Amino acid sequence: MTDPQAIQPSALDQLPDRDPEETAEWQASLDAVAREAGPHRAAYLMRRTLERAEADGIALPKLLETDYVNTIPTSAEAAVPGDEAMERRITAWNRWNAAAMVTRGSKHGVGGHIATFASAAWLYETGFNHFFKGKEGDGSGDQLYIQGHASPGIYARAFLDGRLTEAHLDNFRQEAGGNGLPSYPHPRRLPWLWEFPTVSMGLGPLSAIYQARFNRYLTARGIKDLTSSHVWAFLGDGEMDEPESTAALALASREGLDNLTFVINCNLQRLDGPVRANFKIVQELEAQFRGAGWNVVKSLWGTAWDELFALDTTGALVRRLREVPDAQVQTYQTRDAAYIRADFFGKDPALAELAKLISDDKIIECFHVSRGGHEARKVYAAYKAALDHRGGPTVILAQTVKGHTLGQGFASKNANHQMKKLTVDEFKTMRDLLELPIKDSDFTDGQVPYGHPGADSPEVRYLQERRAALGGPAPARRTHALAPLPAPADKAFASFDKGSGSQNVATTMAFVRLVKDLVRDKETGRRWVPIVPDEARTFGMESLFPSLGIYSPKGQTYEPVDRDQLMYYKEAKNGQILNEGITEAGSMADFIAASTAYATHGEAMIPFYIFYSMFGWQRTADQMWQLGDQLGRGFLVGATAGRTTLTGEGLQHADGHSPVIAATNPAALSYDPAFAYEIATIVKDGLRRMYGESAPGEDPNVFYYLTVYNEPLPQPAKPAGLGVDEGIVKGLYRFNTAESAGLSVVANAPRIQLLGSGTAIHWALKAQRLLAEEWGVAADVWSATSWTELRRDAMEADAALLRGEERVPYVRQALQGAEGPVLAVSDYMRQVPDQIAQWVEQDYSSLGADGFGLSDTRDAARRHFGVDAESVVVAALAQLARRGEVKATAVKEAREKYGL
């Protein structure tokens, strides 16, 4: 019988073997090594051969894992150019003050995290002293994504630098009274220090990748030369479990982002325990990043391990390090030398012999504290290797001990993430370990003191000199005194005022047409950043492809299949469109980078990101909160909006709640425009507010969310009269009355006010005609462009009244004197129009599309949800009947007439 193993298919079987005899000799050599020297030696030779092949540029699949040792051998490490002893003292002060700040704050119950910075202190200090470029030099400096839980250490360094005072530190996590420090990196709360919000874990790494990519985009388009800027993202190994953390790794390598470095603090612990208790997180991450095409630098072991590796002549030590799971490594960090001798070295006779040559003190030093992430020399070598690497991004996997220097009560304990304070005795032990000149008498009333060597001390002078050489303080955010962008020519907006005549136009197409006009503007056109997640053709944007081009660092290396067509698919190195593929998260990261370029780079960019409305707020609301925190500006456009306008797509495409989620974000100005001229008016005002001359008291650090629809309908002309533009921006204006609509109604006929937003206003207009012609009711129709802005204005009016100021909400002013009850309708759930109910003086009721969506025609879906014109008529009659203004029987008659 044929051996099944002999006929197993192999990739090599697909290639002709030009010299089978030579192949057999190589295989026999490998067999001989395995037989005579053992499989470990054979594996070693194979790895070294593959590494040599890779170094020589021979096309072979890459090794996804290397040994559990440092990538850079000690002999190849560059000397740290600074004063290591001085930097050690600076780091000691920072460790102390970070722990003191959190401990003092714990008396107020505000919490804080100590252990993360304790493990990562050298990762930051080495960067601040030698690598991170500030904003006072040429260009924009580096962009630093600081790990959120490490914020106390960053505050401690800013205190040593003189940028913060003891009063600031004592107000850590206590912001309400002013002069406080936010818990984590929050630019909106501390806009002169923090640039990037990172503590919603996973968003930092994703944003860092797209920030590095956007830097390249700005350079390629000639907006600003950012070739000297580098993006550094500091992450936790536990954080890498978040899907967003690794979602864009392939993008970074595909586009060769060698302006990007991830530094992953591998302390092997997440919030509750080991990251990979039974496995090895460093090896897993190495394989993941290598597989995605990243350069990987491992900095795992400190110099104390050099002696052990020198004694390892059989490779037994390296093999044992590969097989010990992370949770056991964590255990070694808390056990004595006898335990480590028995459990680690005792598993292999060769290791047992090696251990006889090592003292207990050396074992404790190696297994308790000596990690690559705790030594300036190891960290410096890794950072230098990252900056020297060309052609792709680098990840540094730096092993540390969580809670390092905080004492055995903290180091490597599973609960240390939740431990918020040290005792006085623990602080004194820490003081002695760090060799700080803090006296016992400084602990007054059991309060741990802050430590500072003095504003003119050698430590502070050294710190400030290093930062001056690198371009000023870091981290730092700069709000540039930018001149307002000139307003685009009014013609682009005014062209929508006359309407579309007999032509049916969806509001999605109206928005795209507006953008096409705006990007042609000579002054501001090049500052628009169109962003789309692989749905450009859905939204009718393909006409922008040949004129603007899709950004690609490679340009277009192929002939597009539609090259002979007018609207062919065009990629270009200086392309303006960011077409990201099917990734709303990546598109939002693009938007954040573009919307904050005014601060990051001193360049005002105008991003607009258009997406299926259902896949915007529902899917990426966390990033939209990040956008608000980072003070971003621009236009989010939810296309194919509403519960019923997207025919046939069904439940997961039918959006009936995005404005509800948008209303929770204080930075989002949410609009549901019905007509093309409303879109033009809102965009024009948004450009003024965010990029032009904002009015006194207006915050320019907002972003706009507009819903647009795919239902082609006639676009009316803008109504004449005063107050229409103001009403559009503020959220409500009267579109017409029964009389101005040309409807015949008798004097003193029952009257009702119909409020509609978005596509729902067309149902209100049809209902207006039916009410007049079939029921003798006069209805006025109002366009509610923003229920949310009406609500916010009303809430501000309420707050003003509590301060003793007289102020009437705009919604009440607009509806003042309007006869009859008010009926509001939208293509969203009733919660959306109900936002204004308590401020409407008239009787108020609403209709909306609550529940899950369904696949059907628009008319059938609207009848199903009870929001079509006939349903509006019945609801209006019911409201009037309750007031005794129409007969109660009219409601039943209408239901029967319309088949409801």
Coordinates of C-alpha atoms in Angstrom, one line a residue, residues 659-877:
P659 CA -29.6 61.2 16.0
V660 CA -30.3 59.8 19.4
I661 CA -26.7 58.6 19.8
A662 CA -25.4 61.8 18.2
A663 CA -27.4 63.9 20.8
T664 CA -25.3 62.3 23.6
N665 CA -22.1 63.9 22.2
P666 CA -21.7 67.5 23.3
A667 CA -19.4 68.4 20.4
A668 CA -21.7 67.1 17.7
L669 CA -24.1 69.5 16.0
S670 CA -26.7 67.1 14.6
Y671 CA -28.9 68.1 11.6
D672 CA -31.6 66.2 9.7
P673 CA -32.1 68.5 6.7
A674 CA -35.0 68.0 4.3
F675 CA -34.0 70.1 1.3
A676 CA -30.9 70.9 -0.7
Y677 CA -30.9 74.6 0.2
E678 CA -30.9 73.6 3.9
I679 CA -27.8 71.5 3.4
A680 CA -26.1 74.4 1.7
T681 CA -27.1 76.8 4.5
I682 CA -25.9 74.4 7.2
V683 CA -22.5 73.7 5.5
K684 CA -22.0 77.4 4.9
D685 CA -22.6 78.2 8.5
G686 CA -20.4 75.3 9.6
L687 CA -17.5 76.5 7.6
R688 CA -17.9 79.9 9.1
R689 CA -18.1 78.6 12.7
M690 CA -15.3 76.0 12.5
Y691 CA -12.9 77.7 10.1
G692 CA -13.9 81.3 9.7
E693 CA -15.0 84.1 12.0
S694 CA -17.0 82.4 14.8
A695 CA -19.4 84.6 16.7
P696 CA -18.6 85.6 20.3
G697 CA -19.4 82.7 22.7
E698 CA -19.4 80.2 19.8
D699 CA -17.1 77.2 20.3
P700 CA -15.3 76.4 17.0
N701 CA -14.2 73.0 18.3
V702 CA -17.3 71.2 17.2
F703 CA -18.2 68.9 14.3
Y704 CA -21.3 68.6 12.2
Y705 CA -23.4 65.5 11.6
L706 CA -25.8 65.8 8.7
T707 CA -28.2 63.1 7.6
V708 CA -28.8 62.8 3.8
Y709 CA -31.3 60.6 2.0
N710 CA -31.2 58.5 -1.2
E711 CA -34.8 59.2 -2.1
P712 CA -35.0 61.3 -5.3
L713 CA -37.6 64.0 -4.8
P714 CA -38.2 67.5 -6.1
Q715 CA -36.1 70.1 -4.3
P716 CA -38.1 73.3 -3.6
A717 CA -36.8 76.8 -3.7
K718 CA -35.9 78.4 -0.4
P719 CA -38.9 80.3 1.0
A720 CA -38.6 84.0 0.9
G721 CA -38.7 86.1 4.0
L722 CA -36.6 86.9 7.0
G723 CA -35.4 84.3 9.5
V724 CA -35.2 81.3 7.2
D725 CA -31.4 81.0 7.4
E726 CA -31.5 81.6 11.1
G727 CA -34.2 79.0 11.5
I728 CA -32.3 76.4 9.4
V729 CA -29.2 76.8 11.6
K730 CA -31.1 76.9 14.9
G731 CA -33.2 74.0 14.0
L732 CA -36.8 75.1 13.1
Y733 CA -38.6 77.4 10.6
R734 CA -42.0 77.5 9.0
F735 CA -41.8 76.1 5.5
N736 CA -45.3 77.1 4.5
T737 CA -48.9 77.6 5.7
A738 CA -52.0 76.0 4.3
E739 CA -52.7 79.3 2.6
S740 CA -49.3 79.9 1.1
A741 CA -49.4 76.3 -0.2
G742 CA -52.4 77.3 -2.2
L743 CA -54.8 75.1 -0.4
S744 CA -58.5 76.0 0.0
V745 CA -59.5 76.2 3.6
V746 CA -62.5 77.9 5.1
A747 CA -62.2 80.7 7.6
N748 CA -61.7 79.5 11.2
A749 CA -61.0 76.0 10.1
P750 CA -59.4 73.7 12.6
R751 CA -55.6 74.2 12.4
I752 CA -52.6 72.1 13.3
Q753 CA -48.9 72.6 13.1
L754 CA -47.0 69.7 11.4
L755 CA -43.2 69.5 12.2
G756 CA -41.2 67.3 9.9
S757 CA -37.4 66.6 9.6
G758 CA -35.5 65.0 6.8
T759 CA -37.5 63.0 4.3
A760 CA -40.5 63.0 6.7
I761 CA -41.4 66.6 5.7
H762 CA -42.6 65.2 2.4
W763 CA -45.2 63.0 4.2
A764 CA -46.2 66.1 6.2
L765 CA -46.7 68.1 3.0
K766 CA -48.8 65.4 1.5
A767 CA -50.8 65.1 4.8
Q768 CA -51.2 68.9 4.6
R769 CA -53.0 68.6 1.3
L770 CA -55.1 65.6 2.4
L771 CA -56.2 67.4 5.6
A772 CA -57.3 70.5 3.6
E773 CA -59.0 68.7 0.7
E774 CA -60.6 65.8 2.5
W775 CA -61.1 66.9 6.1
G776 CA -61.3 70.7 6.1
V777 CA -58.3 71.1 8.3
A778 CA -55.7 73.8 7.8
A779 CA -52.1 72.6 8.5
D780 CA -48.9 74.6 8.6
V781 CA -45.7 72.7 7.8
W782 CA -42.4 73.4 9.6
S783 CA -39.0 72.0 8.8
A784 CA -37.2 70.9 11.9
T785 CA -33.6 70.7 10.7
S786 CA -32.3 69.9 14.2
W787 CA -34.3 68.6 17.1
T788 CA -31.0 68.3 19.1
E789 CA -30.0 71.9 18.6
L790 CA -33.5 73.0 19.6
R791 CA -33.2 71.0 22.8
R792 CA -29.7 72.3 23.6
D793 CA -30.8 75.9 23.2
A794 CA -33.8 75.2 25.4
M795 CA -31.6 73.6 28.1
E796 CA -29.3 76.6 28.0
A797 CA -32.3 78.9 28.4
D798 CA -33.4 76.8 31.5
A799 CA -29.9 77.2 32.9
A800 CA -30.0 81.0 32.3
L801 CA -33.3 81.2 34.2
L802 CA -31.7 79.6 37.2
R803 CA -29.0 82.3 37.0
G804 CA -31.7 84.9 37.1
E805 CA -31.5 85.8 33.4
E806 CA -34.6 86.1 31.2
R807 CA -34.3 83.9 28.2
V808 CA -37.0 82.2 26.0
P809 CA -36.0 79.0 24.2
Y810 CA -35.8 79.4 20.4
V811 CA -38.4 76.7 19.8
R812 CA -40.9 78.5 21.9
Q813 CA -40.2 81.8 20.2
A814 CA -40.6 80.2 16.7
L815 CA -43.9 78.5 17.6
Q816 CA -45.3 81.5 19.5
G817 CA -48.7 82.3 18.2
A818 CA -49.0 79.2 16.0
E819 CA -52.6 78.0 16.2
G820 CA -53.6 74.5 17.2
P821 CA -51.7 71.5 18.5
V822 CA -48.3 70.4 17.2
L823 CA -47.6 67.0 15.6
A824 CA -44.0 66.1 14.9
V825 CA -42.9 63.3 12.5
S826 CA -39.5 61.9 11.5
D827 CA -38.0 58.9 9.9
Y828 CA -36.4 58.1 13.2
M829 CA -37.7 56.7 16.5
R830 CA -40.1 59.1 18.4
Q831 CA -37.4 59.8 20.9
V832 CA -35.8 62.0 18.3
P833 CA -38.6 64.6 17.9
D834 CA -39.7 64.1 21.5
Q835 CA -36.4 65.9 22.6
I836 CA -38.3 69.2 22.4
A837 CA -41.7 68.2 23.8
Q838 CA -41.3 69.9 27.2
W839 CA -40.6 73.3 25.7
V840 CA -43.5 73.4 23.3
E841 CA -46.4 75.3 24.8
Q842 CA -49.0 73.8 22.4
D843 CA -50.4 70.3 22.8
Y844 CA -47.6 68.1 21.5
S845 CA -47.5 64.6 20.0
S846 CA -45.2 62.7 17.7
L847 CA -44.8 59.9 15.2
G848 CA -41.7 58.0 14.5
A849 CA -40.3 54.7 13.1
D850 CA -39.7 52.7 16.3
G851 CA -38.5 49.1 16.3
F852 CA -36.4 47.1 13.9
G853 CA -36.3 47.9 10.2
L854 CA -37.6 45.5 7.5
S855 CA -37.1 44.8 3.8
D856 CA -39.9 46.2 1.6
T857 CA -40.8 49.2 -0.5
R858 CA -40.7 52.7 1.0
D859 CA -44.4 53.0 1.0
A860 CA -44.9 49.6 2.7
A861 CA -42.3 50.4 5.3
R862 CA -43.9 53.7 6.1
R863 CA -47.3 52.2 6.4
H864 CA -45.8 49.5 8.7
F865 CA -44.3 52.1 11.0
G866 CA -47.3 54.4 10.8
V867 CA -45.5 57.4 9.5
D868 CA -46.8 57.8 6.0
A869 CA -48.9 60.7 5.0
E870 CA -52.2 58.9 5.7
S871 CA -51.0 57.9 9.1
V872 CA -50.1 61.6 9.8
V873 CA -53.6 62.6 8.8
V874 CA -55.2 60.1 11.2
A875 CA -52.8 61.2 14.0
A876 CA -53.6 64.9 13.3
L877 CA -57.4 64.2 13.4

